[in-house]
Tab-separated table of C-alpha atoms and ligand atoms in Angstrom:
chain	number	residue	atom	x	y	z
A	1458	MET	CA	109.244	76.935	112.743
A	1459	PRO	CA	105.999	79.702	113.690
A	1460	LYS	CA	102.300	78.268	112.770
A	1461	ILE	CA	100.896	79.621	109.415
A	1462	ILE	CA	97.561	79.758	108.811
A	1463	SER	CA	97.504	79.953	105.356
A	1464	GLN	CA	97.521	76.616	102.546
A	1465	SER	CA	99.209	73.490	101.388
A	1466	ILE	CA	101.162	74.518	98.029
A	1467	PRO	CA	103.546	71.864	97.271
A	1468	ASN	CA	104.281	73.250	93.986
A	1469	ILE	CA	105.158	76.857	95.272
A	1470	PRO	CA	107.698	78.231	93.155
A	1471	TRP	CA	111.091	77.668	95.020
A	1472	GLN	CA	114.763	77.800	94.777
A	1473	ASP	CA	117.166	77.725	97.737
A	1474	LYS	CA	118.803	80.345	99.137
A	1475	PRO	CA	121.913	80.690	97.436
A	1476	GLN	CA	125.387	78.937	99.631
A	1477	GLY	CA	126.990	81.953	101.559
A	1478	TYR	CA	124.162	84.169	100.533
A	1479	ARG	CA	123.883	86.420	103.951
A	1480	ASP	CA	119.894	87.891	103.680
A	1481	VAL	CA	116.578	86.612	104.378
A	1482	ILE	CA	115.279	87.251	101.168
A	1483	TRP	CA	117.216	86.090	97.931
A	1484	ARG	CA	116.053	86.807	93.909
A	1485	PHE	CA	115.168	83.692	91.923
A	1486	ASN	CA	118.393	83.649	89.427
A	1487	GLN	CA	115.796	83.392	86.173
A	1488	ASN	CA	114.185	87.072	86.605
A	1489	PRO	CA	112.636	88.676	84.919
A	1490	ILE	CA	110.250	86.072	85.086
A	1491	ILE	CA	107.887	88.480	82.289
A	1492	ASP	CA	110.087	90.665	80.108
A	1493	TRP	CA	108.997	93.631	78.161
A	1494	ASN	CA	106.328	93.074	75.386
A	1495	PRO	CA	104.477	90.031	76.834
A	1496	ILE	CA	101.681	90.556	74.629
A	1497	PRO	CA	100.589	92.185	71.605
A	1498	CYS	CA	98.685	95.335	73.530
A	1499	ALA	CA	100.918	95.846	76.331
A	1500	ALA	CA	104.631	96.704	76.501
A	1501	ARG	CA	105.033	95.855	80.339
A	1502	LEU	CA	103.507	93.957	82.725
A	1503	PHE	CA	104.541	93.989	86.928
A	1504	ASN	CA	103.088	95.018	89.914
A	1505	SER	CA	100.933	91.814	89.591
A	1506	ALA	CA	99.069	89.289	91.970
A	1507	VAL	CA	98.798	85.734	92.148
A	1508	VAL	CA	97.183	83.190	94.250
A	1509	PRO	CA	96.910	79.468	93.912
A	1510	PHE	CA	94.074	78.166	91.952
A	1511	GLN	CA	92.908	74.575	90.665
A	1512	GLY	CA	96.505	72.941	91.698
A	1513	GLY	CA	98.058	75.345	89.372
A	1514	PHE	CA	98.418	79.186	89.909
A	1515	ALA	CA	95.860	82.243	88.880
A	1516	GLY	CA	96.701	85.737	88.519
A	1517	VAL	CA	95.685	89.310	88.324
A	1518	PHE	CA	98.531	91.372	86.129
A	1519	ARG	CA	98.900	94.631	85.648
A	1520	ALA	CA	99.738	95.311	81.937
A	1521	ASP	CA	100.929	98.771	81.113
A	1522	HIS	CA	99.378	99.013	77.416
A	1523	LYS	CA	100.844	100.750	73.937
A	1524	ASN	CA	99.065	103.822	74.903
A	1525	GLY	CA	100.817	103.885	78.363
A	1526	ARG	CA	97.464	103.082	80.336
A	1527	PRO	CA	97.750	100.587	82.799
A	1528	HIS	CA	94.792	97.202	82.651
A	1529	LEU	CA	94.292	94.559	84.140
A	1530	HIS	CA	94.889	91.222	82.464
A	1531	LYS	CA	94.037	87.691	83.972
A	1532	GLY	CA	97.258	84.913	83.810
A	1533	THR	CA	97.181	81.368	84.383
A	1534	SER	CA	100.205	79.246	85.175
A	1535	GLU	CA	101.054	75.557	86.203
A	1536	ASP	CA	104.552	76.797	88.030
A	1537	GLY	CA	104.020	80.129	88.789
A	1538	MET	CA	106.707	81.087	86.842
A	1539	HIS	CA	105.780	80.426	83.313
A	1540	TRP	CA	102.660	82.401	82.576
A	1541	THR	CA	100.082	82.362	79.817
A	1542	ILE	CA	98.514	85.869	80.316
A	1543	ASP	CA	95.298	86.386	78.662
A	1544	PRO	CA	95.878	89.298	75.625
A	1545	ASP	CA	92.834	91.034	76.606
A	1546	PRO	CA	92.044	92.905	79.465
A	1547	ILE	CA	89.640	91.583	82.382
A	1548	GLN	CA	85.845	92.543	81.299
A	1549	TRP	CA	84.511	93.761	84.812
A	1550	VAL	CA	80.266	93.535	84.797
A	1551	ASN	CA	78.252	95.019	87.986
A	1552	LYS	CA	76.017	93.212	90.051
A	1553	ASN	CA	73.063	93.870	87.239
A	1554	GLY	CA	75.493	91.916	84.989
A	1555	GLN	CA	75.950	95.315	82.825
A	1556	SER	CA	79.868	95.481	81.548
A	1557	TRP	CA	81.765	98.592	83.185
A	1558	GLN	CA	85.367	99.475	82.597
A	1559	PRO	CA	87.800	101.324	83.856
A	1560	ASP	CA	89.328	104.111	82.297
A	1561	TYR	CA	92.977	102.349	83.720
A	1562	ALA	CA	93.634	99.996	86.345
A	1563	TYR	CA	96.851	98.981	88.323
A	1564	ASP	CA	98.915	97.224	91.261
A	1565	PRO	CA	95.890	94.932	91.895
A	1566	ARG	CA	96.059	92.177	94.631
A	1567	VAL	CA	94.335	89.235	95.202
A	1568	VAL	CA	93.153	87.168	98.256
A	1569	GLN	CA	90.929	84.429	99.010
A	1570	ILE	CA	88.260	84.738	101.843
A	1571	GLU	CA	85.927	82.040	102.628
A	1572	GLY	CA	85.652	80.798	99.193
A	1573	LYS	CA	85.866	83.641	97.010
A	1574	PHE	CA	88.505	85.537	95.291
A	1575	TYR	CA	88.506	89.785	96.125
A	1576	ILE	CA	90.505	91.750	93.765
A	1577	THR	CA	91.831	95.584	94.849
A	1578	TRP	CA	93.231	97.950	92.720
A	1579	CYS	CA	93.599	101.210	92.176
A	1580	THR	CA	90.677	102.134	90.040
A	1581	ASP	CA	89.067	105.898	88.725
A	1582	ASN	CA	86.627	107.777	90.219
A	1583	HIS	CA	87.302	111.136	89.562
A	1584	GLY	CA	90.798	110.733	91.082
A	1585	ALA	CA	92.653	107.224	91.820
A	1586	THR	CA	91.189	105.488	94.512
A	1587	ILE	CA	90.527	101.889	95.269
A	1588	GLY	CA	88.701	99.043	92.854
A	1589	LEU	CA	87.023	96.404	94.653
A	1590	GLY	CA	85.503	92.754	92.508
A	1591	GLU	CA	85.461	89.303	93.139
A	1592	THR	CA	85.206	85.868	91.286
A	1593	GLU	CA	84.532	82.748	91.657
A	1594	ASP	CA	86.145	81.623	88.519
A	1595	PHE	CA	88.235	83.876	87.086
A	1596	LYS	CA	86.264	84.035	84.108
A	1597	ILE	CA	83.348	85.918	85.577
A	1598	PHE	CA	84.622	89.039	87.235
A	1599	ILE	CA	81.908	90.988	89.295
A	1600	LEU	CA	82.286	94.545	90.417
A	1601	LEU	CA	81.401	95.908	93.897
A	1602	ASP	CA	81.581	99.213	95.057
A	1603	ASN	CA	84.834	101.337	95.596
A	1604	PRO	CA	85.875	101.314	99.161
A	1605	PHE	CA	87.027	105.050	99.518
A	1606	LEU	CA	86.488	108.333	98.008
A	1607	PRO	CA	89.774	109.660	95.760
A	1608	PHE	CA	92.441	109.674	96.732
A	1609	ASN	CA	94.197	106.722	97.577
A	1610	ARG	CA	96.053	103.512	96.358
A	1611	ASN	CA	97.589	100.202	97.299
A	1612	GLY	CA	94.350	98.939	98.736
A	1613	VAL	CA	95.124	95.296	100.684
A	1614	LEU	CA	92.567	93.246	102.242
A	1615	PHE	CA	93.335	90.737	104.732
A	1616	PRO	CA	92.442	86.925	103.915
A	1617	ARG	CA	89.817	86.695	106.736
A	1618	LYS	CA	87.756	88.819	109.188
A	1619	VAL	CA	89.625	89.800	112.486
A	1620	ASN	CA	86.894	90.217	115.288
A	1621	ASN	CA	83.794	89.659	112.551
A	1622	LYS	CA	85.203	92.722	110.044
A	1623	TYR	CA	86.769	92.113	106.597
A	1624	LEU	CA	89.545	94.526	107.167
A	1625	LEU	CA	91.930	96.683	104.511
A	1626	LEU	CA	94.718	98.533	104.827
A	1627	SER	CA	95.587	101.358	102.382
A	1628	ARG	CA	97.776	104.067	101.341
A	1629	PRO	CA	95.690	107.451	101.153
A	1630	SER	CA	97.516	109.741	98.270
A	1631	ASP	CA	97.506	112.529	96.498
A	1632	SER	CA	96.312	112.925	92.365
A	1633	GLY	CA	100.242	112.734	91.113
A	1634	HIS	CA	103.379	110.719	92.241
A	1635	THR	CA	102.400	111.084	95.886
A	1636	PRO	CA	105.386	112.328	98.120
A	1637	PHE	CA	103.841	111.349	101.474
A	1638	GLY	CA	101.986	108.094	102.022
A	1639	ASP	CA	101.629	106.125	105.217
A	1640	ILE	CA	99.357	102.774	106.026
A	1641	PHE	CA	96.247	103.056	107.507
A	1642	ILE	CA	93.356	100.339	108.221
A	1643	SER	CA	89.540	100.317	107.733
A	1644	GLU	CA	87.205	97.798	108.769
A	1645	SER	CA	83.709	96.774	107.168
A	1646	PRO	CA	80.953	94.180	108.317
A	1647	ASP	CA	80.111	93.825	104.473
A	1648	LEU	CA	82.670	94.601	102.352
A	1649	VAL	CA	80.220	97.999	101.548
A	1650	HIS	CA	80.417	99.997	104.604
A	1651	TRP	CA	84.090	101.145	105.704
A	1652	GLY	CA	84.974	103.191	108.844
A	1653	LYS	CA	86.806	102.851	112.214
A	1654	HIS	CA	89.693	103.912	110.178
A	1655	SER	CA	93.368	103.670	112.201
A	1656	PHE	CA	96.658	104.409	111.619
A	1657	VAL	CA	98.942	101.200	111.106
A	1658	MET	CA	102.411	102.721	110.784
A	1659	GLY	CA	104.259	105.505	109.084
A	1660	LYS	CA	106.896	106.684	106.606
A	1661	GLY	CA	110.513	107.683	108.284
A	1662	GLY	CA	112.408	106.139	110.897
A	1663	ASP	CA	116.079	105.472	110.999
A	1664	GLY	CA	115.813	103.810	107.844
A	1665	TRP	CA	116.013	106.402	105.240
A	1666	TRP	CA	114.927	103.834	102.915
A	1667	GLN	CA	111.708	104.631	103.695
A	1668	GLY	CA	111.584	108.274	104.723
A	1669	THR	CA	109.444	109.446	101.950
A	1670	LYS	CA	106.651	107.338	101.980
A	1671	ILE	CA	105.180	103.341	102.685
A	1672	GLY	CA	102.527	101.416	101.215
A	1673	PRO	CA	101.413	97.865	102.046
A	1674	GLY	CA	102.047	95.345	99.407
A	1675	PRO	CA	101.300	91.751	98.828
A	1676	VAL	CA	98.186	90.461	101.558
A	1677	PRO	CA	99.341	90.181	105.435
A	1678	ILE	CA	100.393	86.331	106.016
A	1679	GLU	CA	98.704	84.808	109.292
A	1680	THR	CA	101.161	83.057	111.468
A	1681	GLU	CA	101.080	82.690	114.986
A	1682	GLU	CA	103.379	85.182	116.205
A	1683	GLY	CA	101.317	88.215	114.254
A	1684	TRP	CA	100.326	88.775	110.764
A	1685	LEU	CA	103.078	89.436	108.524
A	1686	LEU	CA	103.255	91.883	106.118
A	1687	PHE	CA	105.795	92.943	103.411
A	1688	TYR	CA	105.552	96.557	102.284
A	1689	HIS	CA	106.906	99.234	99.671
A	1690	GLY	CA	109.031	101.697	100.991
A	1691	VAL	CA	110.649	104.880	99.099
A	1692	SER	CA	113.448	107.231	99.722
A	1693	ASN	CA	113.590	110.547	97.434
A	1694	THR	CA	117.033	110.917	95.618
A	1695	CYS	CA	118.029	113.888	93.360
A	1696	ASN	CA	117.015	111.028	90.487
A	1697	GLY	CA	114.083	110.528	91.763
A	1698	PHE	CA	112.439	107.913	94.255
A	1699	VAL	CA	113.627	104.713	95.029
A	1700	TYR	CA	111.532	101.869	96.115
A	1701	SER	CA	112.443	99.434	98.220
A	1702	MET	CA	111.014	96.114	100.003
A	1703	GLY	CA	110.412	96.119	104.016
A	1704	ALA	CA	108.465	93.783	106.316
A	1705	ALA	CA	106.362	94.299	109.500
A	1706	LEU	CA	104.385	92.151	112.130
A	1707	LEU	CA	101.222	93.540	113.155
A	1708	ASP	CA	99.509	92.220	115.823
A	1709	LEU	CA	96.657	89.077	115.583
A	1710	GLU	CA	93.925	90.324	117.262
A	1711	ASN	CA	94.382	94.155	116.689
A	1712	PRO	CA	96.764	94.476	113.179
A	1713	ALA	CA	96.853	98.419	113.693
A	1714	LYS	CA	99.350	97.524	115.838
A	1715	VAL	CA	103.191	97.117	114.911
A	1716	LEU	CA	105.049	94.556	116.798
A	1717	TYR	CA	108.043	94.718	114.815
A	1718	ARG	CA	109.290	96.727	111.722
A	1719	THR	CA	112.382	96.411	109.754
A	1720	ARG	CA	114.858	99.127	110.646
A	1721	ASP	CA	116.792	98.118	107.178
A	1722	TYR	CA	115.172	96.979	103.785
A	1723	LEU	CA	115.239	93.530	102.921
A	1724	LEU	CA	115.322	93.734	99.271
A	1725	THR	CA	116.261	96.744	97.296
A	1726	PRO	CA	117.100	97.765	93.367
A	1727	GLU	CA	119.929	95.972	92.531
A	1728	LYS	CA	120.005	93.893	89.797
A	1729	ASP	CA	119.692	95.094	86.240
A	1730	TYR	CA	116.053	94.543	85.685
A	1731	GLU	CA	115.600	96.664	89.203
A	1732	THR	CA	117.640	99.485	88.270
A	1733	THR	CA	117.021	100.098	84.662
A	1734	GLY	CA	113.255	100.302	83.175
A	1735	PHE	CA	110.357	102.287	82.071
A	1736	VAL	CA	110.857	103.808	85.982
A	1737	PRO	CA	114.641	103.247	87.563
A	1738	ASN	CA	115.047	101.744	90.961
A	1739	VAL	CA	111.965	100.265	91.624
A	1740	ILE	CA	110.792	96.958	93.767
A	1741	PHE	CA	107.159	96.963	94.279
A	1742	PRO	CA	105.656	93.741	95.978
A	1743	CYS	CA	102.297	92.998	95.304
A	1744	ALA	CA	101.658	89.386	96.082
A	1745	ALA	CA	103.099	86.788	98.800
A	1746	LEU	CA	102.658	82.725	98.287
A	1747	VAL	CA	103.485	80.352	101.593
A	1748	ASP	CA	103.279	77.041	101.799
A	1749	ASP	CA	102.394	76.333	105.454
A	1750	GLN	CA	104.092	72.936	105.395
A	1751	THR	CA	107.367	74.080	104.666
A	1752	GLY	CA	106.979	77.847	105.143
A	1753	ARG	CA	108.591	78.788	101.820
A	1754	ILE	CA	107.492	82.230	100.733
A	1755	ALA	CA	107.452	83.210	97.028
A	1756	ILE	CA	106.976	86.778	96.426
A	1757	TYR	CA	105.566	88.441	93.579
A	1758	TYR	CA	107.791	92.293	92.607
A	1759	GLY	CA	107.441	94.680	89.682
A	1760	ALA	CA	110.776	95.596	88.922
A	1761	ALA	CA	111.045	99.069	87.045
A	1762	ASP	CA	108.045	99.422	86.402
A	1763	THR	CA	108.812	97.209	83.760
A	1764	TYR	CA	109.675	93.552	84.404
A	1765	THR	CA	107.796	91.028	86.979
A	1766	GLY	CA	110.303	89.339	89.364
A	1767	LEU	CA	109.963	86.643	92.090
A	1768	ALA	CA	112.042	86.437	95.435
A	1769	PHE	CA	111.777	83.479	98.250
A	1770	GLY	CA	112.059	83.628	102.356
A	1771	LYS	CA	111.366	81.210	104.865
A	1772	ILE	CA	108.700	82.364	106.999
A	1773	ASP	CA	111.155	81.111	110.250
A	1774	GLU	CA	114.419	83.022	109.224
A	1775	ILE	CA	112.004	86.388	108.513
A	1776	ILE	CA	110.525	86.262	111.521
A	1777	GLY	CA	113.810	86.087	113.576
A	1778	TYR	CA	115.438	88.493	111.472
A	1779	LEU	CA	112.344	90.973	112.307
A	1780	LYS	CA	112.485	90.015	116.112
A	1781	LYS	CA	116.383	91.029	115.832
A	1782	ASN	CA	116.469	93.882	113.565
A	1783	PHE	CA	113.278	96.209	114.468
A	1784	GLU	CA	112.503	99.337	115.173
A	1785	VAL	CA	108.930	100.818	116.273
A	1786	PHE	CA	108.238	104.273	116.093
B	2506	BMA	C1	103.847	104.237	92.486
B	2506	BMA	C2	102.911	103.363	91.993
B	2506	BMA	C3	103.264	102.333	91.075
B	2506	BMA	C4	104.874	102.360	90.812
B	2506	BMA	C5	105.260	103.286	91.230
B	2506	BMA	C6	106.773	103.617	90.813
B	2506	BMA	O1	103.116	105.878	92.601
B	2506	BMA	O2	102.410	104.148	90.605
B	2506	BMA	O3	102.519	101.797	90.684
B	2506	BMA	O4	105.265	101.224	90.567
B	2506	BMA	O5	104.618	104.536	91.869
B	2506	BMA	O6	106.955	104.263	89.886
């Protein structure tokens, strides 16, 4: 097994691969783990981020309220599968302790860097862009400066500095349901000033499943072979966009360099809870837990912009698969 630079999560959500199953990623057989109308104010919880916290798990969830607007809610869980979701949205304060709430907030990612948890999400600043905040205890949430101008979505921080710089993946976009999208990387010495923007990888290639746009998913997983990045790839059909999941391995020292990238998707909408819902045919991964002792990975994904699902894989099988079934373009 390639060495993983992470933490031990003995209680990582897990289910063995079904016998005879051929692929490297498999679904939890009790999916979806969060169904319609999970809290009074919100119809749907999906595209959400989970991290190990105090022996259990904490999460920042995208909750689409019944007025149609998305907001972020905190959740806690002992086993990563059964969640208690705060009925009220996260209340942000700025560094001076003053309250400031975004008009809407969606698709969060959470990462622990040097003891603090950082949250990135799609926020509003006269148009969609990346929001950034921090918390140490999942009680007080402090807003930091937005890294980018509009329009941008899918901001994903790396779990450590590389060459002494914080790194942030993102997908520059337009103001609507963007019909294009590639993954870029930016760096910062202080999480305030961002620059040195570089292209990482784009839509297209042999796989039509990622022919319209792609965007980074969960926080990259550090292994001795490179950063394992799950991402979403989108194809355009006569019935609209279809969102699937792929993976790439990025160079450890220079993550703008793609070493391998799946030609075929790893997960595509197949189950009813993925093909039917508020937005049909969406698999949108936003978090991956990894246990460095066993190499087990648990991926949290939004299904059909309605449900939260879990999928599993093992690091050695995924990287082995990537090395055999890849393309770079
Ligand atoms: C994207 C984002 C995601 C959503 C997806 C499918 O543009 O808005 O939150 O899951 O579309 O609707």
